[in-house]
Amino acid sequence: MGGLKQELGLAQGVGLLSTSLLGTGVFAVPALAALVAGDNSLWAWPALIVLVFPIAIVFAVLGRHYPSAGGVAHFVNMAFGPRMERVTGWLFLSVIPVGLPAALHIATGFSQALFGWHDGQLLLAELGTLAIIWWVGSRGASSSANLQTLVAILIVALIVAIWWRGGIDPAHIPFPAPQDVDRSQLFAALSVMFWCFVGLEAFAHLASEFKSPERDFPRALMIGLLLAGTVYWACTVLVLHFHAFGEGMAAAASLPDIVVRLFGVQALWVACVIGYLACFASLNIYIQSFARLVWSQAQYRPESRLARLSARQIPRNALNAVLACCVISTLCIYWLDINLDALIVYANGIFIMIYLLCMLAGCRLLQGRYRVLAAIGSLLCLLLLAMVGWKSLYALVVLAALWLLLPRRRSLSETPGAQP
């Protein structure tokens, strides 16, 4: 079978990962963290990066040694066999009906703030967003990467402009003394902020499309992680400085509120456009990753249309299938008036479970200090599952159901007509 086109460089990888991590969270999470932890949230971001680092390093090393469009499912296959690979793949795909419509809703919320759109207009905006993602995805990973690198630059430029116009003095940032940090508030902030670093699993599906995956994939992952963490911390400084948070204020309105204060209401469109693009970037990388996962899983049936690549070496049929699911889910949620906030909590457990499976695969595949980091990452994921509480049972039930209900299949090397 032919492979995906290797066209991504280091800068493009950094743009892809940083925007996938910033995505829907950069406008909202700093305000949420400030609300629960106040000035302590300034320490929470560095602490979170330290905690996420073992997980990120394991992703980076696995992606370097085993680059594949299958992402975490491929790592799990290498460690635990094809059946567990299939379970992991379907577990990730189970996020589509809930997670992607929720992200779409957040993205189009910026058009509501800008144009006052409601109901049917927002639905059309969501469907239009999916159409744009199809167009971008049909042009290849490089086009997505170039667009998302531009989005990353715009986000950084916006934050820098606000810091400059707001006269932020680094010497006067209200860092609490380490001994004065309220640990309960710190942990509360960490539980809110962890979701900003969900995106590593999506990025893993693009490892095989780097020109030099062994060199550039791990570098892009680590640089993108640090860049996203820095942007989140800088946003938190702004939110605290301008006190742009509170019970009576929507979290996503914090940065637009600051922009209006500093630059006037005529600048609101800038914040809304960048907010939409940030959400779009996160949606785009997830949908492209889902498409690559579907394509990689379809290789077990080479005659399937989903196993084919376009002339540009793009899994277009798989992309069409994923987007069709997104459209159906979006329409159903609109017609049934389903509360996405209630459902998305359950999807969070799925993400943690996928991270846990990746860490367990790392424990099996890696050696030396990397195996130790994988073990630490596994413990962190178990801790996160405990923090989610009883809602994490949803992920466990889905995992068990997939294991029991998915039929067994032969490995790829045993499939007639397939090449290893």
Short mmCIF file of C-alpha atoms in Angstrom, two decimals:
data_model
loop_
_atom_site.label_atom_id
_atom_site.label_comp_id
_atom_site.label_asym_id
_atom_site.label_seq_id
_atom_site.Cartn_x
_atom_site.Cartn_y
_atom_site.Cartn_z
CA MET A 1 0.00 0.00 0.00
CA GLY A 2 1.14 3.54 -0.60
CA GLY A 3 1.94 5.77 2.32
CA LEU A 4 0.94 9.27 3.27
CA LYS A 5 2.98 12.09 1.82
CA GLN A 6 5.89 13.17 4.01
CA GLU A 7 5.79 16.96 3.77
CA LEU A 8 5.87 18.45 7.28
CA GLY A 9 8.83 20.35 8.67
CA LEU A 10 9.71 21.43 12.20
CA ALA A 11 8.05 24.87 12.08
CA GLN A 12 4.87 23.40 10.63
CA GLY A 13 4.81 20.77 13.35
CA VAL A 14 5.18 23.40 16.05
CA GLY A 15 2.30 25.34 14.50
CA LEU A 16 0.11 22.25 14.36
CA LEU A 17 0.69 21.17 17.94
CA SER A 18 0.62 24.60 19.57
CA THR A 19 -2.69 25.51 17.95
CA SER A 20 -4.19 22.12 18.78
CA LEU A 21 -3.30 22.72 22.44
CA LEU A 22 -4.42 26.36 22.47
CA GLY A 23 -7.55 25.74 20.43
CA THR A 24 -10.77 26.18 22.35
CA GLY A 25 -9.00 26.78 25.66
CA VAL A 26 -6.84 29.86 25.17
CA PHE A 27 -9.75 32.28 25.48
CA ALA A 28 -11.50 30.55 28.37
CA VAL A 29 -9.22 28.46 30.58
CA PRO A 30 -7.01 31.28 31.97
CA ALA A 31 -10.16 32.97 33.29
CA LEU A 32 -11.45 29.70 34.75
CA ALA A 33 -8.09 29.07 36.42
CA ALA A 34 -8.02 32.61 37.80
CA LEU A 35 -11.53 32.16 39.14
CA VAL A 36 -10.68 29.05 41.16
CA ALA A 37 -7.12 29.90 42.17
CA GLY A 38 -6.52 33.64 41.80
CA ASP A 39 -2.83 34.53 41.77
CA ASN A 40 -1.97 30.91 42.55
CA SER A 41 -2.84 30.08 38.94
CA LEU A 42 0.43 31.75 37.92
CA TRP A 43 2.25 28.86 39.58
CA ALA A 44 -0.21 26.31 38.26
CA TRP A 45 0.90 26.64 34.63
CA PRO A 46 4.59 25.89 35.27
CA ALA A 47 3.53 23.06 37.58
CA LEU A 48 1.25 21.63 34.91
CA ILE A 49 3.98 21.72 32.26
CA VAL A 50 6.28 19.81 34.62
CA LEU A 51 3.54 17.23 35.23
CA VAL A 52 2.73 16.87 31.53
CA PHE A 53 6.38 16.58 30.50
CA PRO A 54 6.72 12.83 31.23
CA ILE A 55 3.62 12.15 29.13
CA ALA A 56 4.84 14.43 26.35
CA ILE A 57 8.29 12.84 26.27
CA VAL A 58 6.77 9.37 25.99
CA PHE A 59 4.59 10.54 23.08
CA ALA A 60 7.66 12.10 21.47
CA VAL A 61 9.82 9.00 21.81
CA LEU A 62 7.10 6.63 20.62
CA GLY A 63 6.36 8.89 17.67
CA ARG A 64 10.05 9.01 16.80
CA HIS A 65 10.52 5.23 16.88
CA TYR A 66 7.10 4.15 15.61
CA PRO A 67 5.73 6.92 13.34
CA SER A 68 2.33 5.92 12.00
CA ALA A 69 -0.98 7.41 10.95
CA GLY A 70 -2.50 5.07 13.54
CA GLY A 71 -1.09 7.19 16.37
CA VAL A 72 -1.72 5.80 19.84
CA ALA A 73 -3.58 2.82 18.37
CA HIS A 74 -0.40 1.86 16.51
CA PHE A 75 1.70 2.17 19.67
CA VAL A 76 -0.80 -0.06 21.47
CA ASN A 77 -0.64 -2.57 18.63
CA MET A 78 3.13 -2.74 18.91
CA ALA A 79 2.83 -3.36 22.64
CA PHE A 80 -0.34 -5.41 23.08
CA GLY A 81 -1.41 -6.71 19.68
CA PRO A 82 -3.96 -5.93 16.96
CA ARG A 83 -7.11 -6.49 19.00
CA MET A 84 -6.15 -3.88 21.56
CA GLU A 85 -5.14 -1.60 18.70
CA ARG A 86 -8.64 -1.82 17.28
CA VAL A 87 -10.22 -1.17 20.67
CA THR A 88 -8.01 1.90 21.13
CA GLY A 89 -8.84 3.20 17.68
CA TRP A 90 -12.57 2.90 18.22
CA LEU A 91 -12.22 4.41 21.68
CA PHE A 92 -10.65 7.50 20.12
CA LEU A 93 -13.27 7.63 17.37
CA SER A 94 -16.05 7.48 19.98
CA VAL A 95 -15.24 11.10 20.79
CA ILE A 96 -16.56 12.27 17.40
CA PRO A 97 -20.30 12.40 18.19
CA VAL A 98 -19.79 14.54 21.30
CA GLY A 99 -16.40 16.22 21.31
CA LEU A 100 -16.34 17.66 17.81
CA PRO A 101 -19.86 19.18 17.88
CA ALA A 102 -18.99 20.77 21.22
CA ALA A 103 -15.84 22.32 19.78
CA LEU A 104 -17.82 23.48 16.75
CA HIS A 105 -20.32 25.14 19.04
CA ILE A 106 -17.55 26.98 20.87
CA ALA A 107 -15.99 28.12 17.59
CA THR A 108 -19.20 29.51 16.16
CA GLY A 109 -19.92 31.19 19.48
CA PHE A 110 -17.48 33.89 18.37
CA SER A 111 -19.70 34.61 15.38
CA GLN A 112 -22.59 34.93 17.80
CA ALA A 113 -20.63 37.52 19.78
CA LEU A 114 -19.67 39.38 16.62
CA PHE A 115 -22.82 39.19 14.51
CA GLY A 116 -25.51 38.23 17.01
CA TRP A 117 -26.29 34.97 15.22
CA HIS A 118 -28.57 32.41 16.84
CA ASP A 119 -30.00 28.93 16.26
CA GLY A 120 -30.22 28.25 12.52
CA GLN A 121 -27.57 30.81 11.68
CA LEU A 122 -25.14 29.17 14.09
CA LEU A 123 -25.96 25.76 12.62
CA LEU A 124 -25.10 27.04 9.15
CA ALA A 125 -21.87 28.49 10.54
CA GLU A 126 -20.99 25.10 12.02
CA LEU A 127 -21.68 23.31 8.75
CA GLY A 128 -19.69 25.97 6.90
CA THR A 129 -16.77 25.40 9.25
CA LEU A 130 -16.84 21.69 8.46
CA ALA A 131 -16.84 22.51 4.75
CA ILE A 132 -13.73 24.65 5.17
CA ILE A 133 -12.03 21.86 7.11
CA TRP A 134 -12.83 19.49 4.24
CA TRP A 135 -11.28 21.90 1.75
CA VAL A 136 -8.15 22.37 3.85
CA GLY A 137 -7.83 18.64 4.54
CA SER A 138 -8.21 17.81 0.87
CA ARG A 139 -5.10 19.84 0.13
CA GLY A 140 -2.84 17.84 2.43
CA ALA A 141 -1.15 18.04 5.80
CA SER A 142 1.16 20.81 4.64
CA SER A 143 -1.77 23.14 3.91
CA SER A 144 -3.23 22.48 7.35
CA ALA A 145 0.16 23.06 8.93
CA ASN A 146 0.74 26.35 7.10
CA LEU A 147 -2.69 27.63 8.09
CA GLN A 148 -2.27 26.62 11.71
CA THR A 149 1.20 28.12 11.89
CA LEU A 150 -0.36 31.40 10.77
CA VAL A 151 -3.03 31.03 13.46
CA ALA A 152 -0.33 30.44 16.09
CA ILE A 153 1.44 33.61 14.97
CA LEU A 154 -1.81 35.59 15.20
CA ILE A 155 -2.51 34.30 18.72
CA VAL A 156 0.98 35.21 19.91
CA ALA A 157 0.74 38.61 18.20
CA LEU A 158 -2.57 39.33 19.95
CA ILE A 159 -1.14 38.47 23.37
CA VAL A 160 2.00 40.53 22.74
CA ALA A 161 -0.12 43.49 21.62
CA ILE A 162 -2.26 43.31 24.75
CA TRP A 163 0.82 43.09 26.98
CA TRP A 164 2.33 46.11 25.23
CA ARG A 165 -0.83 48.24 25.21
CA GLY A 166 -1.67 47.24 28.77
CA GLY A 167 1.76 48.22 30.04
CA ILE A 168 2.39 44.88 31.72
CA ASP A 169 5.59 45.06 33.75
CA PRO A 170 7.10 41.60 34.37
CA ALA A 171 8.59 42.90 37.62
CA HIS A 172 5.09 43.54 38.99
CA ILE A 173 3.47 40.22 38.08
CA PRO A 174 1.83 39.09 41.35
CA PHE A 175 3.62 35.77 41.83
CA PRO A 176 2.79 34.47 45.32
CA ALA A 177 5.78 33.38 47.36
CA PRO A 178 6.14 29.58 47.17
CA GLN A 179 5.35 29.20 50.87
CA ASP A 180 2.16 31.26 50.43
CA VAL A 181 0.70 29.14 47.63
CA ASP A 182 -2.66 27.65 48.55
CA ARG A 183 -2.28 24.01 47.55
CA SER A 184 -6.00 23.32 47.43
CA GLN A 185 -6.48 26.19 45.00
CA LEU A 186 -3.45 25.06 43.02
CA PHE A 187 -4.86 21.55 42.60
CA ALA A 188 -8.27 22.97 41.70
CA ALA A 189 -6.64 25.05 38.97
CA LEU A 190 -4.64 22.07 37.70
CA SER A 191 -7.82 20.01 37.32
CA VAL A 192 -9.29 22.76 35.13
CA MET A 193 -6.13 23.40 33.17
CA PHE A 194 -5.14 19.84 32.26
CA TRP A 195 -7.60 19.80 29.38
CA CYS A 196 -5.52 22.46 27.65
CA PHE A 197 -2.91 19.80 26.99
CA VAL A 198 -5.28 17.32 25.42
CA GLY A 199 -4.08 17.25 21.83
CA LEU A 200 -0.89 15.24 22.00
CA GLU A 201 -2.81 12.12 20.99
CA ALA A 202 -4.15 13.85 17.86
CA PHE A 203 -0.70 15.12 16.91
CA ALA A 204 0.68 11.57 17.10
CA HIS A 205 -1.34 10.60 14.02
CA LEU A 206 0.72 13.02 11.93
CA ALA A 207 4.13 11.61 12.89
CA SER A 208 4.55 9.65 9.67
CA GLU A 209 3.95 12.78 7.57
CA PHE A 210 7.06 14.58 8.77
CA LYS A 211 9.93 14.73 6.30
CA SER A 212 12.18 13.54 9.11
CA PRO A 213 9.95 12.08 11.84
CA GLU A 214 12.85 10.76 13.90
CA ARG A 215 14.30 14.27 14.21
CA ASP A 216 11.45 16.75 13.81
CA PHE A 217 8.43 15.06 15.41
CA PRO A 218 9.79 15.00 18.99
CA ARG A 219 11.23 18.50 18.61
CA ALA A 220 7.96 19.88 17.29
CA LEU A 221 6.05 18.22 20.11
CA MET A 222 8.23 19.62 22.89
CA ILE A 223 8.59 23.12 21.39
CA GLY A 224 4.86 23.29 20.68
CA LEU A 225 4.09 22.21 24.23
CA LEU A 226 6.33 24.90 25.71
CA LEU A 227 4.95 27.55 23.35
CA ALA A 228 1.36 26.71 24.27
CA GLY A 229 2.19 26.71 27.97
CA THR A 230 3.86 30.11 27.67
CA VAL A 231 0.86 31.58 25.86
CA TYR A 232 -1.53 30.21 28.49
CA TRP A 233 0.60 31.67 31.28
CA ALA A 234 0.78 35.06 29.52
CA CYS A 235 -3.01 35.05 29.11
CA THR A 236 -3.42 34.30 32.80
CA VAL A 237 -1.23 37.29 33.65
CA LEU A 238 -3.53 39.47 31.55
CA VAL A 239 -6.72 38.09 33.04
CA LEU A 240 -5.43 38.69 36.57
CA HIS A 241 -4.03 42.13 35.77
CA PHE A 242 -7.31 43.38 34.30
CA HIS A 243 -9.46 41.26 36.64
CA ALA A 244 -11.27 39.93 33.57
CA PHE A 245 -12.93 37.01 35.33
CA GLY A 246 -15.75 36.38 37.74
CA GLU A 247 -18.88 34.38 38.43
CA GLY A 248 -21.02 36.71 36.37
CA MET A 249 -18.70 36.79 33.36
CA ALA A 250 -18.38 34.16 30.64
CA ALA A 251 -14.85 32.76 30.69
CA ALA A 252 -14.49 32.96 26.90
CA ALA A 253 -15.30 36.68 27.06
CA SER A 254 -12.21 37.52 29.14
CA LEU A 255 -9.73 38.27 26.35
CA PRO A 256 -12.30 40.02 24.11
CA ASP A 257 -13.23 42.15 27.12
CA ILE A 258 -9.59 43.15 27.61
CA VAL A 259 -9.22 43.93 23.89
CA VAL A 260 -12.25 46.22 24.00
CA ARG A 261 -10.92 48.00 27.09
CA LEU A 262 -7.53 48.65 25.52
CA PHE A 263 -8.31 49.14 21.84
CA GLY A 264 -11.99 50.08 21.77
CA VAL A 265 -15.08 48.22 20.68
CA GLN A 266 -14.03 48.51 17.04
CA ALA A 267 -11.26 45.98 17.79
CA LEU A 268 -13.67 43.33 19.05
CA TRP A 269 -13.76 41.70 15.62
CA VAL A 270 -10.01 41.04 15.83
CA ALA A 271 -10.39 39.06 19.05
CA CYS A 272 -13.42 37.19 17.71
CA VAL A 273 -11.72 36.26 14.44
CA ILE A 274 -8.60 35.02 16.21
CA GLY A 275 -10.76 33.15 18.71
CA TYR A 276 -12.63 31.46 15.89
CA LEU A 277 -9.39 30.58 14.10
CA ALA A 278 -7.93 29.10 17.28
CA CYS A 279 -10.97 26.85 17.66
CA PHE A 280 -10.89 26.05 13.95
CA ALA A 281 -7.25 24.97 14.22
CA SER A 282 -8.02 22.56 17.04
CA LEU A 283 -10.99 21.14 15.16
CA ASN A 284 -8.94 20.78 12.01
CA ILE A 285 -6.12 18.77 13.53
CA TYR A 286 -8.55 16.45 15.28
CA ILE A 287 -10.58 15.80 12.15
CA GLN A 288 -7.45 15.24 10.07
CA SER A 289 -6.17 12.89 12.79
CA PHE A 290 -9.43 10.96 12.89
CA ALA A 291 -9.24 10.59 9.11
CA ARG A 292 -5.73 9.17 9.33
CA LEU A 293 -6.78 6.77 12.06
CA VAL A 294 -9.71 5.53 9.96
CA TRP A 295 -7.41 5.12 6.95
CA SER A 296 -4.80 3.22 8.96
CA GLN A 297 -7.41 0.89 10.44
CA ALA A 298 -8.86 0.27 6.97
CA GLN A 299 -5.55 -1.18 5.81
CA TYR A 300 -6.72 -4.48 7.25
CA ARG A 301 -9.24 -4.49 4.38
CA PRO A 302 -7.26 -3.20 1.40
CA GLU A 303 -10.29 -3.45 -0.88
CA SER A 304 -12.18 -0.91 1.23
CA ARG A 305 -12.63 2.59 -0.16
CA LEU A 306 -11.48 3.92 3.20
CA ALA A 307 -8.09 2.29 2.64
CA ARG A 308 -7.42 4.30 -0.52
CA LEU A 309 -5.43 7.48 -0.90
CA SER A 310 -6.11 10.27 -3.35
CA ALA A 311 -3.67 11.29 -6.06
CA ARG A 312 -2.15 13.70 -3.52
CA GLN A 313 -1.60 10.83 -1.07
CA ILE A 314 -4.38 12.10 1.18
CA PRO A 315 -6.92 9.81 2.91
CA ARG A 316 -9.80 11.72 1.32
CA ASN A 317 -12.37 8.94 1.59
CA ALA A 318 -11.62 8.55 5.28
CA LEU A 319 -11.83 12.33 5.69
CA ASN A 320 -15.22 12.32 3.97
CA ALA A 321 -16.45 9.59 6.32
CA VAL A 322 -15.30 11.45 9.44
CA LEU A 323 -16.87 14.71 8.27
CA ALA A 324 -20.11 12.91 7.41
CA CYS A 325 -20.24 11.65 11.01
CA CYS A 326 -19.60 15.19 12.23
CA VAL A 327 -22.42 16.58 10.10
CA ILE A 328 -24.87 13.92 11.30
CA SER A 329 -23.88 14.47 14.95
CA THR A 330 -24.18 18.24 14.60
CA LEU A 331 -27.62 18.00 13.03
CA CYS A 332 -28.86 15.51 15.64
CA ILE A 333 -27.62 17.65 18.52
CA TYR A 334 -29.30 20.70 16.99
CA TRP A 335 -32.63 18.98 16.34
CA LEU A 336 -32.71 17.18 19.70
CA ASP A 337 -31.45 20.25 21.58
CA ILE A 338 -28.89 18.18 23.51
CA ASN A 339 -26.89 19.86 26.27
CA LEU A 340 -23.29 19.51 25.11
CA ASP A 341 -21.86 20.71 28.42
CA ALA A 342 -23.30 17.66 30.13
CA LEU A 343 -21.94 15.25 27.53
CA ILE A 344 -18.43 16.61 27.02
CA VAL A 345 -17.47 15.70 30.59
CA TYR A 346 -17.77 12.05 29.67
CA ALA A 347 -15.53 12.52 26.64
CA ASN A 348 -12.79 13.81 28.94
CA GLY A 349 -12.52 10.36 30.49
CA ILE A 350 -11.97 8.91 27.01
CA PHE A 351 -9.00 11.21 26.43
CA ILE A 352 -7.42 10.24 29.73
CA MET A 353 -7.93 6.56 28.92
CA ILE A 354 -6.18 7.01 25.57
CA TYR A 355 -3.28 8.72 27.32
CA LEU A 356 -3.14 5.88 29.82
CA LEU A 357 -3.05 3.26 27.06
CA CYS A 358 -0.22 5.16 25.39
CA MET A 359 1.75 5.28 28.64
CA LEU A 360 1.22 1.56 29.21
CA ALA A 361 2.43 0.91 25.67
CA GLY A 362 5.48 3.00 26.50
CA CYS A 363 6.13 0.83 29.56
CA ARG A 364 6.18 -2.18 27.25
CA LEU A 365 8.09 -0.74 24.29
CA LEU A 366 10.61 1.66 25.80
CA GLN A 367 13.73 1.06 27.82
CA GLY A 368 15.71 2.82 30.53
CA ARG A 369 14.67 6.28 31.65
CA TYR A 370 11.93 6.46 29.04
CA ARG A 371 10.26 3.41 30.56
CA VAL A 372 10.43 5.14 33.94
CA LEU A 373 8.80 8.23 32.44
CA ALA A 374 6.09 6.03 30.91
CA ALA A 375 5.43 4.51 34.34
CA ILE A 376 5.21 7.99 35.87
CA GLY A 377 2.87 9.04 33.07
CA SER A 378 0.69 6.00 33.76
CA LEU A 379 0.39 6.96 37.41
CA LEU A 380 -0.51 10.54 36.46
CA CYS A 381 -3.23 9.29 34.11
CA LEU A 382 -4.66 7.06 36.84
CA LEU A 383 -4.66 10.06 39.16
CA LEU A 384 -6.52 12.10 36.54
CA LEU A 385 -9.11 9.35 36.13
CA ALA A 386 -9.63 9.46 39.88
CA MET A 387 -10.01 13.25 39.72
CA VAL A 388 -12.72 12.92 37.07
CA GLY A 389 -14.55 10.73 39.56
CA TRP A 390 -17.48 8.52 38.72
CA LYS A 391 -17.75 10.09 35.27
CA SER A 392 -14.58 8.19 34.34
CA LEU A 393 -16.68 5.03 34.55
CA TYR A 394 -18.07 5.97 31.13
CA ALA A 395 -14.62 5.55 29.57
CA LEU A 396 -14.11 2.24 31.38
CA VAL A 397 -17.50 0.96 30.23
CA VAL A 398 -16.83 1.98 26.62
CA LEU A 399 -13.40 0.33 26.75
CA ALA A 400 -14.85 -2.90 28.16
CA ALA A 401 -17.72 -2.90 25.65
CA LEU A 402 -15.35 -2.46 22.73
CA TRP A 403 -13.15 -5.28 23.99
CA LEU A 404 -16.12 -7.61 24.33
CA LEU A 405 -18.11 -6.65 21.25
CA LEU A 406 -15.53 -5.94 18.55
CA PRO A 407 -14.88 -9.14 16.57
CA ARG A 408 -11.39 -10.51 16.41
CA ARG A 409 -9.42 -10.05 13.23
CA ARG A 410 -6.16 -11.19 11.81
CA SER A 411 -3.08 -9.02 11.94
CA LEU A 412 -2.21 -6.91 8.92
CA SER A 413 0.57 -9.27 7.87
CA GLU A 414 -1.95 -12.12 7.72
CA THR A 415 -4.48 -10.21 5.63
CA PRO A 416 -4.52 -11.36 1.99
CA GLY A 417 -3.32 -8.70 -0.39
CA ALA A 418 -1.94 -6.46 2.35
CA GLN A 419 1.64 -5.47 2.80
CA PRO A 420 3.25 -5.01 6.19
#
